[in-house]
């Protein structure tokens, strides 16, 4: 059986999972590939730690350049994460004519266009299935299974850590901090967890998805982003009373002129499949003109699910190598000549449904003043509820709206804040209600 040498840089959560899968599932991988993947070298800063794997002598090294400069290694797996060193190792590998697999969405989102161009010009593969949605084959699905579709939208829960935190607060009533500690212990969180909770990680993934879905350059700087740290148990509870759950959603839509690309906490109706995705699980709905809606669901993070996605890329590349080496897949799913700059809609132009929570002074006329300002800005109230639960002289007033323009919403909330009857900053959560939008 023909052998293909691979090298891993970074034996942390994902790198260790890859090494384990290559050992434990080598027979099934070989039988599908028609060749043998040989882990020739693996680098990590710490090679003394027991990872529960029997590496062959000479495989482990602390020097990543021993891996990327090894002339016998054809496929490099970059699993260290981060920016500068990862980029240097990837570009050095590409220049040496090696194929590269990475799970590094932060690097792809920020330097992806440059790295993709470099790989295309050199004629090597650059694969990154694990960078979005863990084990869910969302990249392959858009690039291959949906090749015949004009894609209208991609909407997903793409961060396991945030979904885990929101689920734990809602179902177990534990604090944000405790839920984050648990997510860290499970290996879901990034080395810097603010990348997760502040929305960056989801925005990185959304930038990659918009590019492969619509044939545009990776446009991370244009993605609108809000994280989950401002979400309170009060909002989660009120959402539930109204038949919604709050999720950190990544939303990208293309209307033929411009793309929407936004990441923010979103209320989704409990009947929607996405709303029932709990814990660290991820899910993504893709809408195409031929397929209609389709959904993928799976582990969005963690050692073995992510390793599974990485090895699926390695097998794809190894198959091409065994078949003579031609690069079969366009890296960003469109042929390079068809990748355009598509404008991204400013957030002010978004037209959607809203939830507001005002902490209002409990005085006559307050509600009427708020409603009046909303009306002046073309914002129609669908539902309003005021509780009797007075804290520090204020009561929470909850509102759901019909569709409204984001620019008008911002102006209205600014004006309401100036009334002098809302001591705390109003809370705004956008609502995605696909069924209502269709009707
Ligand atoms: P880890 O931090 O667990 O692993 C990275 C490993 O690389 C660590 O062992 C680190 O050593 C080592 N390392 C860092 N710098 C170097 C270097 N210069 N040379 C050699 N080794 C080095 O990260 P993960 O495994 O969690 O993530 C890896 C990548 O996969 C990231 O890009 C991440 O975003 C992505 N990813 C992770 C998922 C997950 O569930 N964890 C899911 C999907 C993608 P040390 O610890 O000593 O610094
Ligand atoms: N930190 C990421 C998450 C890892 O929680 O989803 C998977 O990309």
Short mmCIF file of C-alpha atoms and ligand atoms in Angstrom, two decimals:
data_model
loop_
_atom_site.label_atom_id
_atom_site.label_comp_id
_atom_site.label_asym_id
_atom_site.label_seq_id
_atom_site.Cartn_x
_atom_site.Cartn_y
_atom_site.Cartn_z
CA UNK A 1 0.00 0.00 0.00
CA UNK A 2 1.39 3.45 -0.94
CA UNK A 3 2.45 5.61 2.01
CA UNK A 4 1.91 9.35 2.35
CA UNK A 5 3.92 11.17 5.00
CA UNK A 6 2.23 13.83 7.06
CA UNK A 7 3.48 16.15 9.78
CA UNK A 8 1.62 17.85 12.64
CA UNK A 9 2.64 21.12 14.24
CA UNK A 10 0.93 21.49 17.63
CA UNK A 11 -0.07 18.54 19.80
CA UNK A 12 -2.69 20.29 21.93
CA UNK A 13 -6.36 19.37 22.02
CA UNK A 14 -6.82 18.96 18.26
CA UNK A 15 -3.31 17.77 17.38
CA UNK A 16 -3.49 15.04 20.01
CA UNK A 17 -6.91 13.97 18.70
CA UNK A 18 -5.46 13.70 15.18
CA UNK A 19 -2.54 11.57 16.36
CA UNK A 20 -4.95 9.34 18.27
CA UNK A 21 -7.32 8.89 15.32
CA UNK A 22 -4.42 8.13 12.98
CA UNK A 23 -3.39 5.34 15.35
CA UNK A 24 -6.74 3.99 16.54
CA UNK A 25 -8.60 4.20 13.21
CA UNK A 26 -5.71 3.59 10.82
CA UNK A 27 -7.35 0.53 9.22
CA UNK A 28 -10.60 2.26 8.35
CA UNK A 29 -8.74 5.35 7.08
CA UNK A 30 -6.47 3.22 4.87
CA UNK A 31 -9.35 1.18 3.50
CA UNK A 32 -11.12 4.36 2.40
CA UNK A 33 -8.00 6.10 1.15
CA UNK A 34 -6.32 3.21 -0.59
CA UNK A 35 -3.04 4.27 0.97
CA UNK A 36 -1.40 4.64 4.37
CA UNK A 37 -1.06 7.94 6.23
CA UNK A 38 2.22 7.93 8.11
CA UNK A 39 2.80 10.47 10.89
CA UNK A 40 6.45 11.19 10.13
CA UNK A 41 6.96 14.14 12.49
CA UNK A 42 4.97 15.97 15.15
CA UNK A 43 6.12 19.13 16.92
CA UNK A 44 5.03 20.65 20.20
CA UNK A 45 6.69 22.89 22.75
CA UNK A 46 6.23 20.12 25.31
CA UNK A 47 7.07 16.61 24.12
CA UNK A 48 7.46 15.09 27.58
CA UNK A 49 3.74 15.15 28.45
CA UNK A 50 1.97 11.78 28.22
CA UNK A 51 -0.70 12.09 25.54
CA UNK A 52 -1.70 8.42 25.74
CA UNK A 53 -0.15 7.74 22.31
CA UNK A 54 2.85 5.52 21.45
CA UNK A 55 4.73 7.68 18.96
CA UNK A 56 7.38 5.94 16.84
CA UNK A 57 10.95 6.87 17.80
CA UNK A 58 12.08 10.13 16.20
CA UNK A 59 8.56 11.40 15.48
CA UNK A 60 8.38 13.97 18.29
CA UNK A 61 10.30 17.22 18.15
CA UNK A 62 10.11 20.61 19.79
CA UNK A 63 11.16 22.33 16.55
CA UNK A 64 8.25 23.02 14.16
CA UNK A 65 10.71 23.70 11.32
CA UNK A 66 11.88 20.08 11.53
CA UNK A 67 8.34 19.22 10.43
CA UNK A 68 7.69 21.82 7.75
CA UNK A 69 11.21 21.53 6.26
CA UNK A 70 11.19 17.73 6.05
CA UNK A 71 11.36 16.99 2.29
CA UNK A 72 9.60 13.63 2.73
CA UNK A 73 6.47 15.17 4.28
CA UNK A 74 3.79 16.01 1.73
CA UNK A 75 0.98 17.29 3.97
CA UNK A 76 1.45 19.68 6.90
CA UNK A 77 -1.24 19.97 9.59
CA UNK A 78 -1.01 23.36 11.35
CA UNK A 79 -2.60 22.89 14.78
CA UNK A 80 -0.88 25.47 16.97
CA UNK A 81 -3.43 28.22 16.48
CA UNK A 82 -2.61 31.92 16.83
CA UNK A 83 -1.33 34.25 14.16
CA UNK A 84 2.30 35.03 13.39
CA UNK A 85 4.03 31.69 13.87
CA UNK A 86 1.13 29.75 12.37
CA UNK A 87 1.18 32.00 9.29
CA UNK A 88 4.93 31.67 8.94
CA UNK A 89 4.74 27.86 9.15
CA UNK A 90 1.85 27.66 6.66
CA UNK A 91 3.39 29.99 4.09
CA UNK A 92 6.77 28.27 4.39
CA UNK A 93 5.08 24.91 3.79
CA UNK A 94 3.21 26.25 0.74
CA UNK A 95 6.37 27.75 -0.72
CA UNK A 96 8.02 24.34 -0.32
CA UNK A 97 5.19 22.82 -2.38
CA UNK A 98 3.46 21.05 0.52
CA UNK A 99 -0.27 20.75 0.98
CA UNK A 100 -1.62 22.33 4.17
CA UNK A 101 -4.52 21.52 6.45
CA UNK A 102 -5.44 23.98 9.19
CA UNK A 103 -8.22 24.51 11.73
CA UNK A 104 -7.09 28.07 12.33
CA UNK A 105 -10.16 30.20 11.57
CA UNK A 106 -8.65 33.33 13.17
CA UNK A 107 -5.73 33.23 10.75
CA UNK A 108 -7.91 32.37 7.74
CA UNK A 109 -10.35 35.18 8.53
CA UNK A 110 -7.62 37.78 8.75
CA UNK A 111 -4.95 36.56 6.28
CA UNK A 112 -6.95 34.00 4.31
CA UNK A 113 -7.05 35.84 0.97
CA UNK A 114 -3.28 36.14 0.91
CA UNK A 115 -2.71 32.51 1.93
CA UNK A 116 -5.34 31.20 -0.52
CA UNK A 117 -3.72 33.12 -3.40
CA UNK A 118 -0.32 31.82 -2.47
CA UNK A 119 -1.55 28.21 -2.36
CA UNK A 120 -3.45 28.59 -5.66
CA UNK A 121 -0.41 30.00 -7.43
CA UNK A 122 1.78 27.24 -6.09
CA UNK A 123 -0.81 24.61 -7.07
CA UNK A 124 -1.07 23.06 -3.62
CA UNK A 125 -4.14 22.31 -1.54
CA UNK A 126 -5.15 24.38 1.46
CA UNK A 127 -7.98 22.74 3.40
CA UNK A 128 -9.79 23.96 6.51
CA UNK A 129 -12.94 21.93 7.15
CA UNK A 130 -12.30 21.94 10.92
CA UNK A 131 -12.11 25.72 11.02
CA UNK A 132 -15.90 26.07 10.93
CA UNK A 133 -18.36 23.96 12.91
CA UNK A 134 -15.99 21.30 14.28
CA UNK A 135 -16.97 17.95 12.80
CA UNK A 136 -19.87 19.29 10.69
CA UNK A 137 -18.86 19.08 7.00
CA UNK A 138 -20.17 22.54 6.22
CA UNK A 139 -17.29 23.55 3.93
CA UNK A 140 -17.54 20.37 1.85
CA UNK A 141 -21.33 20.64 1.80
CA UNK A 142 -21.32 24.15 0.35
CA UNK A 143 -18.34 23.55 -1.93
CA UNK A 144 -19.33 20.13 -3.26
CA UNK A 145 -22.86 19.01 -2.40
CA UNK A 146 -24.43 22.41 -3.16
CA UNK A 147 -22.33 23.21 -6.24
CA UNK A 148 -25.49 23.55 -8.35
CA UNK A 149 -27.20 26.06 -6.04
CA UNK A 150 -27.38 29.82 -5.78
CA UNK A 151 -27.04 30.10 -2.03
CA UNK A 152 -29.33 32.67 -0.41
CA UNK A 153 -28.33 32.40 3.23
CA UNK A 154 -26.28 30.56 5.81
CA UNK A 155 -27.37 30.84 9.43
CA UNK A 156 -25.72 28.98 12.24
CA UNK A 157 -24.64 28.37 15.79
CA UNK A 158 -20.92 28.20 15.24
CA UNK A 159 -19.34 28.60 18.66
CA UNK A 160 -19.54 25.65 21.03
CA UNK A 161 -18.37 27.66 24.04
CA UNK A 162 -21.08 30.34 23.70
CA UNK A 163 -23.79 27.79 23.04
CA UNK A 164 -22.64 25.80 26.06
CA UNK A 165 -22.75 28.92 28.29
CA UNK A 166 -26.19 30.06 27.07
CA UNK A 167 -27.59 26.55 27.46
CA UNK A 168 -26.18 26.10 30.97
CA UNK A 169 -27.54 29.47 32.15
CA UNK A 170 -30.98 28.64 30.70
CA UNK A 171 -31.30 25.03 31.81
CA UNK A 172 -29.16 24.68 34.96
CA UNK A 173 -29.37 28.26 36.20
CA UNK A 174 -25.58 28.45 36.69
CA UNK A 175 -23.59 31.66 36.35
CA UNK A 176 -21.88 32.85 33.17
CA UNK A 177 -18.44 32.48 34.80
CA UNK A 178 -19.06 28.93 36.02
CA UNK A 179 -20.38 27.85 32.62
CA UNK A 180 -17.30 29.37 30.93
CA UNK A 181 -14.99 27.50 33.34
CA UNK A 182 -16.75 24.26 32.42
CA UNK A 183 -16.38 25.00 28.69
CA UNK A 184 -12.67 25.64 29.22
CA UNK A 185 -12.27 22.36 31.11
CA UNK A 186 -13.96 20.49 28.25
CA UNK A 187 -11.42 21.93 25.75
CA UNK A 188 -14.02 23.92 23.78
CA UNK A 189 -12.76 27.41 24.52
CA UNK A 190 -10.00 29.23 22.66
CA UNK A 191 -6.71 29.85 24.46
CA UNK A 192 -8.08 33.39 24.91
CA UNK A 193 -11.79 32.78 25.70
CA UNK A 194 -12.74 36.38 24.94
CA UNK A 195 -12.43 35.27 21.30
CA UNK A 196 -15.42 33.04 22.02
CA UNK A 197 -17.63 35.13 24.30
CA UNK A 198 -17.11 38.45 22.52
CA UNK A 199 -18.10 36.97 19.17
CA UNK A 200 -14.73 37.10 17.35
CA UNK A 201 -14.52 33.35 16.80
CA UNK A 202 -18.02 33.22 15.31
CA UNK A 203 -17.24 36.23 13.11
CA UNK A 204 -14.05 34.51 11.87
CA UNK A 205 -16.12 31.48 10.90
CA UNK A 206 -18.84 33.57 9.28
CA UNK A 207 -16.31 35.40 7.13
CA UNK A 208 -15.07 32.05 5.83
CA UNK A 209 -18.62 30.81 5.17
CA UNK A 210 -19.71 33.99 3.34
CA UNK A 211 -16.71 33.65 1.04
CA UNK A 212 -17.34 30.04 0.07
CA UNK A 213 -21.12 30.46 -0.13
CA UNK A 214 -21.24 33.56 -2.34
CA UNK A 215 -17.92 33.57 -4.22
CA UNK A 216 -16.44 36.61 -2.51
CA UNK A 217 -13.16 37.42 -0.83
CA UNK A 218 -12.92 36.71 2.90
CA UNK A 219 -14.28 39.89 4.45
CA UNK A 220 -13.79 39.57 8.21
CA UNK A 221 -13.42 43.34 8.76
CA UNK A 222 -16.96 43.88 7.43
CA UNK A 223 -18.66 41.36 9.73
CA UNK A 224 -20.84 43.03 12.39
CA UNK A 225 -20.21 41.45 15.79
CA UNK A 226 -21.69 41.41 19.27
CA UNK A 227 -20.85 38.81 21.93
CA UNK A 228 -22.90 37.20 24.68
CA UNK A 229 -21.52 38.86 27.81
CA UNK A 230 -24.42 41.31 28.11
CA UNK A 231 -27.09 38.58 28.05
CA UNK A 232 -28.78 38.25 31.43
CA UNK A 233 -30.84 35.40 32.95
CA UNK A 234 -33.75 37.92 32.94
CA UNK A 235 -33.67 38.14 29.14
CA UNK A 236 -33.28 34.39 28.74
CA UNK A 237 -36.28 33.84 31.01
CA UNK A 238 -38.46 36.40 29.26
CA UNK A 239 -37.50 34.99 25.85
CA UNK A 240 -38.61 31.55 27.06
CA UNK A 241 -41.96 32.94 28.27
CA UNK A 242 -42.56 34.30 24.77
CA UNK A 243 -41.56 31.06 23.03
CA UNK A 244 -37.98 31.97 22.09
CA UNK A 245 -34.45 30.87 22.98
CA UNK A 246 -31.40 33.11 22.79
CA UNK A 247 -28.47 31.87 20.70
CA UNK A 248 -25.33 33.51 19.37
CA UNK A 249 -26.16 33.35 15.67
CA UNK A 250 -23.97 33.87 12.64
CA UNK A 251 -26.11 35.15 9.79
CA UNK A 252 -25.10 35.76 6.21
CA UNK A 253 -27.54 36.48 3.37
CA UNK A 254 -27.11 37.49 -0.26
CA UNK A 255 -29.84 39.31 -2.18
CA UNK A 256 -27.93 39.46 -5.46
CA UNK A 257 -26.64 42.99 -4.73
CA UNK A 258 -25.08 42.93 -1.29
CA UNK A 259 -24.32 40.55 1.53
CA UNK A 260 -25.44 40.73 5.15
CA UNK A 261 -22.82 39.39 7.54
CA UNK A 262 -23.61 39.66 11.22
CA UNK A 263 -22.98 37.89 14.50
CA UNK A 264 -25.07 38.72 17.54
CA UNK A 265 -27.23 37.18 20.24
CA UNK A 266 -30.51 36.35 18.56
CA UNK A 267 -33.92 35.20 19.76
CA UNK A 268 -35.20 32.28 17.71
CA UNK A 269 -38.62 30.64 18.06
CA UNK A 270 -38.58 27.38 20.06
CA UNK A 271 -40.05 25.52 17.06
CA UNK A 272 -37.00 26.35 14.93
CA UNK A 273 -34.48 23.51 14.75
CA UNK A 274 -31.59 25.85 15.54
CA UNK A 275 -33.23 26.89 18.76
CA UNK A 276 -33.08 23.27 19.99
CA UNK A 277 -29.34 22.96 19.53
CA UNK A 278 -27.98 22.77 23.07
CA UNK A 279 -24.67 22.48 24.92
CA UNK A 280 -21.53 22.71 22.82
CA UNK A 281 -23.32 21.44 19.73
CA UNK A 282 -23.27 23.49 16.52
CA UNK A 283 -25.77 23.59 13.69
CA UNK A 284 -26.07 25.49 10.48
CA UNK A 285 -28.92 26.02 8.05
CA UNK A 286 -28.09 26.66 4.41
CA UNK A 287 -30.76 27.89 2.02
CA UNK A 288 -30.17 27.32 -1.67
CA UNK A 289 -32.43 27.89 -4.64
CA UNK A 290 -32.56 24.22 -5.61
CA UNK A 291 -32.36 22.48 -2.22
CA UNK A 292 -34.45 24.90 -0.16
CA UNK A 293 -33.44 24.67 3.50
CA UNK A 294 -30.97 22.08 4.72
CA UNK A 295 -29.40 21.74 8.15
CA UNK A 296 -26.21 20.22 9.54
CA UNK A 297 -25.81 19.43 13.25
CA UNK A 298 -22.81 18.13 15.17
CA UNK A 299 -20.07 18.71 17.72
CA UNK A 300 -18.67 22.15 17.02
CA UNK A 301 -15.59 21.73 19.16
CA UNK A 302 -13.60 19.19 21.16
CA UNK A 303 -10.71 16.84 20.56
CA UNK A 304 -12.06 13.95 18.50
CA UNK A 305 -14.82 15.69 16.47
CA UNK A 306 -12.38 18.35 15.34
CA UNK A 307 -9.69 15.77 14.61
CA UNK A 308 -12.21 13.87 12.48
CA UNK A 309 -12.76 16.97 10.32
CA UNK A 310 -9.02 17.54 9.93
CA UNK A 311 -8.43 13.96 8.83
CA UNK A 312 -11.28 14.19 6.31
CA UNK A 313 -9.29 16.98 4.63
CA UNK A 314 -6.08 14.96 4.81
CA UNK A 315 -7.82 12.01 3.15
CA UNK A 316 -9.18 14.26 0.37
CA UNK A 317 -5.73 15.63 -0.34
CA UNK A 318 -4.07 12.22 -0.08
CA UNK A 319 -6.56 10.83 -2.60
CA UNK A 320 -5.55 13.55 -5.07
CA UNK A 321 -1.88 12.84 -4.40
CA UNK A 322 -2.44 9.13 -5.02
CA UNK A 323 -4.34 9.94 -8.22
CA UNK A 324 -1.46 11.93 -9.65
CA UNK A 325 -1.40 15.11 -7.63
CA UNK A 326 -3.80 17.43 -9.46
CA UNK A 327 -5.57 19.91 -7.15
CA UNK A 328 -9.22 18.97 -7.59
CA UNK A 329 -11.00 21.48 -5.35
CA UNK A 330 -10.96 25.26 -5.66
CA UNK A 331 -9.86 26.42 -2.22
CA UNK A 332 -12.71 28.90 -1.66
CA UNK A 333 -15.24 26.73 -3.56
CA UNK A 334 -15.30 29.05 -6.62
CA UNK A 335 -12.64 29.10 -9.34
CA UNK A 336 -10.28 32.00 -8.61
CA UNK A 337 -11.46 34.04 -11.65
CA UNK A 338 -15.02 34.06 -10.27
CA UNK A 339 -14.23 35.41 -6.82
CA UNK A 340 -15.59 38.95 -6.57
CA UNK A 341 -15.68 41.79 -4.08
CA UNK A 342 -19.33 41.85 -3.03
CA UNK A 343 -20.37 44.83 -0.87
CA UNK A 344 -21.46 44.09 2.68
CA UNK A 345 -24.59 45.92 3.84
CA UNK A 346 -24.03 48.41 6.64
CA UNK A 347 -25.78 47.25 9.79
CA UNK A 348 -28.06 50.32 9.67
CA UNK A 349 -29.77 48.87 6.60
CA UNK A 350 -30.74 45.59 8.25
CA UNK A 351 -34.48 45.05 8.48
CA UNK A 352 -35.51 42.61 11.20
CA UNK A 353 -37.56 41.98 14.37
CA UNK A 354 -36.47 43.25 17.79
CA UNK A 355 -36.75 42.57 21.51
CA UNK A 356 -36.20 45.51 23.85
CA UNK A 357 -35.96 45.57 27.64
CA UNK A 358 -36.22 48.95 29.30
CA UNK A 359 -35.53 49.46 32.99
CA UNK A 360 -38.19 52.14 33.43
CA UNK A 361 -39.23 54.37 36.30
CA UNK A 362 -42.62 53.13 37.48
CA UNK A 363 -44.49 56.43 36.87
CA UNK A 364 -47.59 57.42 34.92
CA UNK A 365 -46.97 58.18 31.23
CA UNK A 366 -43.58 56.44 30.89
CA UNK A 367 -44.85 53.65 28.66
CA UNK A 368 -46.75 56.10 26.48
CA UNK A 369 -43.60 58.21 25.96
CA UNK A 370 -41.57 55.12 24.93
CA UNK A 371 -44.32 53.92 22.59
CA UNK A 372 -44.62 57.40 21.08
CA UNK A 373 -40.93 57.58 20.20
CA UNK A 374 -40.98 54.09 18.69
CA UNK A 375 -44.01 55.08 16.59
CA UNK A 376 -42.25 58.23 15.35
CA UNK A 377 -39.47 55.96 14.04
CA UNK A 378 -41.76 53.52 12.20
CA UNK A 379 -41.30 50.84 14.81
CA UNK A 380 -44.48 48.94 15.41
CA UNK A 381 -44.90 47.19 18.78
CA UNK A 382 -46.16 43.62 18.57
CA UNK A 383 -46.20 42.82 22.30
CA UNK A 384 -45.48 44.69 25.52
CA UNK A 385 -45.20 43.42 29.07
CA UNK A 386 -44.35 45.20 32.31
CA UNK A 387 -43.62 43.15 35.43
CA UNK A 388 -44.34 44.27 38.99
CA UNK A 389 -40.84 43.27 40.00
CA UNK A 390 -39.45 46.65 41.12
CA UNK A 391 -35.65 46.82 41.69
CA UNK A 392 -34.07 50.13 42.79
CA UNK A 393 -37.25 52.00 41.79
CA UNK A 394 -37.32 50.64 38.23
CA UNK A 395 -39.38 47.92 36.60
CA UNK A 396 -38.48 45.91 33.53
CA UNK A 397 -40.61 46.65 30.46
CA UNK A 398 -40.29 44.07 27.70
CA UNK A 399 -41.26 44.68 24.09
CA UNK A 400 -41.31 42.69 20.88
CA UNK A 401 -41.58 44.56 17.59
CA UNK A 402 -42.63 43.90 14.02
CA UNK A 403 -39.92 44.29 11.39
CA UNK A 404 -38.05 47.58 11.63
CA UNK A 405 -34.97 49.24 10.18
CA UNK A 406 -31.87 49.05 12.38
CA UNK A 407 -30.98 52.71 11.79
CA UNK A 408 -34.42 53.78 13.03
CA UNK A 409 -34.15 51.47 16.03
CA UNK A 410 -30.84 52.99 17.08
CA UNK A 411 -32.21 56.53 16.74
CA UNK A 412 -35.32 55.64 18.74
CA UNK A 413 -33.36 54.00 21.55
CA UNK A 414 -31.05 57.03 21.77
CA UNK A 415 -34.05 59.32 22.07
CA UNK A 416 -35.69 57.08 24.68
CA UNK A 417 -32.44 57.08 26.68
CA UNK A 418 -32.65 60.90 26.78
CA UNK A 419 -36.15 60.90 28.30
CA UNK A 420 -34.73 60.69 31.80
CA UNK A 421 -37.05 57.85 32.79
CA UNK A 422 -34.83 54.90 31.75
CA UNK A 423 -31.89 54.88 34.19
CA UNK A 424 -30.12 51.89 32.60
CA UNK A 425 -29.05 51.30 28.99
CA UNK A 426 -31.93 49.61 27.10
CA UNK A 427 -31.28 46.00 26.08
CA UNK A 428 -31.74 45.15 22.39
CA UNK A 429 -31.79 41.60 21.01
CA UNK A 430 -32.59 40.92 17.37
CA UNK A 431 -35.09 38.22 16.49
CA UNK A 432 -34.84 35.84 13.53
CA UNK A 433 -38.23 34.48 12.69
CA UNK A 434 -37.96 32.64 9.38
CA UNK A 435 -41.58 31.50 9.29
CA UNK A 436 -42.92 35.02 9.91
CA UNK A 437 -40.61 36.40 7.22
CA UNK A 438 -42.10 33.95 4.71
CA UNK A 439 -45.71 34.74 5.60
P1 LIG B 1 -4.19 24.04 21.98
O1 LIG B 1 -3.76 25.29 22.65
O2 LIG B 1 -4.80 22.96 22.80
O3 LIG B 1 -2.96 23.38 21.20
C1 LIG B 1 -1.94 24.09 20.53
C2 LIG B 1 -0.65 23.34 20.80
O4 LIG B 1 0.38 23.89 20.00
C3 LIG B 1 -0.22 23.43 22.26
O5 LIG B 1 0.20 22.17 22.72
C4 LIG B 1 0.95 24.41 22.16
O6 LIG B 1 1.89 24.22 23.18
C5 LIG B 1 1.52 24.07 20.81
N1 LIG B 1 2.34 25.12 20.26
C6 LIG B 1 2.17 26.47 20.36
N2 LIG B 1 3.14 27.11 19.70
C7 LIG B 1 3.94 26.17 19.17
C8 LIG B 1 5.12 26.19 18.38
N3 LIG B 1 5.67 27.34 18.00
N4 LIG B 1 5.69 25.02 18.02
C9 LIG B 1 5.14 23.85 18.40
N5 LIG B 1 4.03 23.75 19.15
C10 LIG B 1 3.43 24.89 19.53
O7 LIG B 1 -5.16 24.46 20.80
P2 LIG B 1 -6.29 23.57 20.12
O8 LIG B 1 -5.76 22.23 19.83
O9 LIG B 1 -7.54 23.71 20.90
O10 LIG B 1 -6.52 24.40 18.78
C11 LIG B 1 -5.64 24.29 17.69
C12 LIG B 1 -6.26 25.03 16.51
O11 LIG B 1 -7.51 24.41 16.19
C13 LIG B 1 -6.60 26.50 16.77
O12 LIG B 1 -6.41 27.22 15.60
C14 LIG B 1 -8.07 26.46 17.16
O13 LIG B 1 -8.73 27.67 16.90
C15 LIG B 1 -8.56 25.36 16.23
N6 LIG B 1 -9.77 24.68 16.64
C16 LIG B 1 -9.88 24.16 17.89
C17 LIG B 1 -11.00 23.45 18.26
C18 LIG B 1 -11.17 22.87 19.62
O14 LIG B 1 -12.23 22.30 19.90
N7 LIG B 1 -10.18 22.96 20.51
C19 LIG B 1 -12.09 23.25 17.32
C20 LIG B 1 -11.88 23.81 16.00
C21 LIG B 1 -10.74 24.50 15.70
P3 LIG B 1 1.68 25.04 24.58
O15 LIG B 1 0.40 24.52 25.16
O16 LIG B 1 2.87 24.67 25.37
O17 LIG B 1 1.60 26.49 24.21
N1 LIG B 2 -13.60 27.79 20.65
C1 LIG B 2 -14.33 27.23 19.56
C2 LIG B 2 -15.76 26.96 20.00
C3 LIG B 2 -13.66 25.96 19.11
O1 LIG B 2 -16.04 27.04 21.20
O2 LIG B 2 -16.59 26.68 19.15
C4 LIG B 2 -14.26 25.41 17.84
O3 LIG B 2 -14.00 26.23 16.76
#
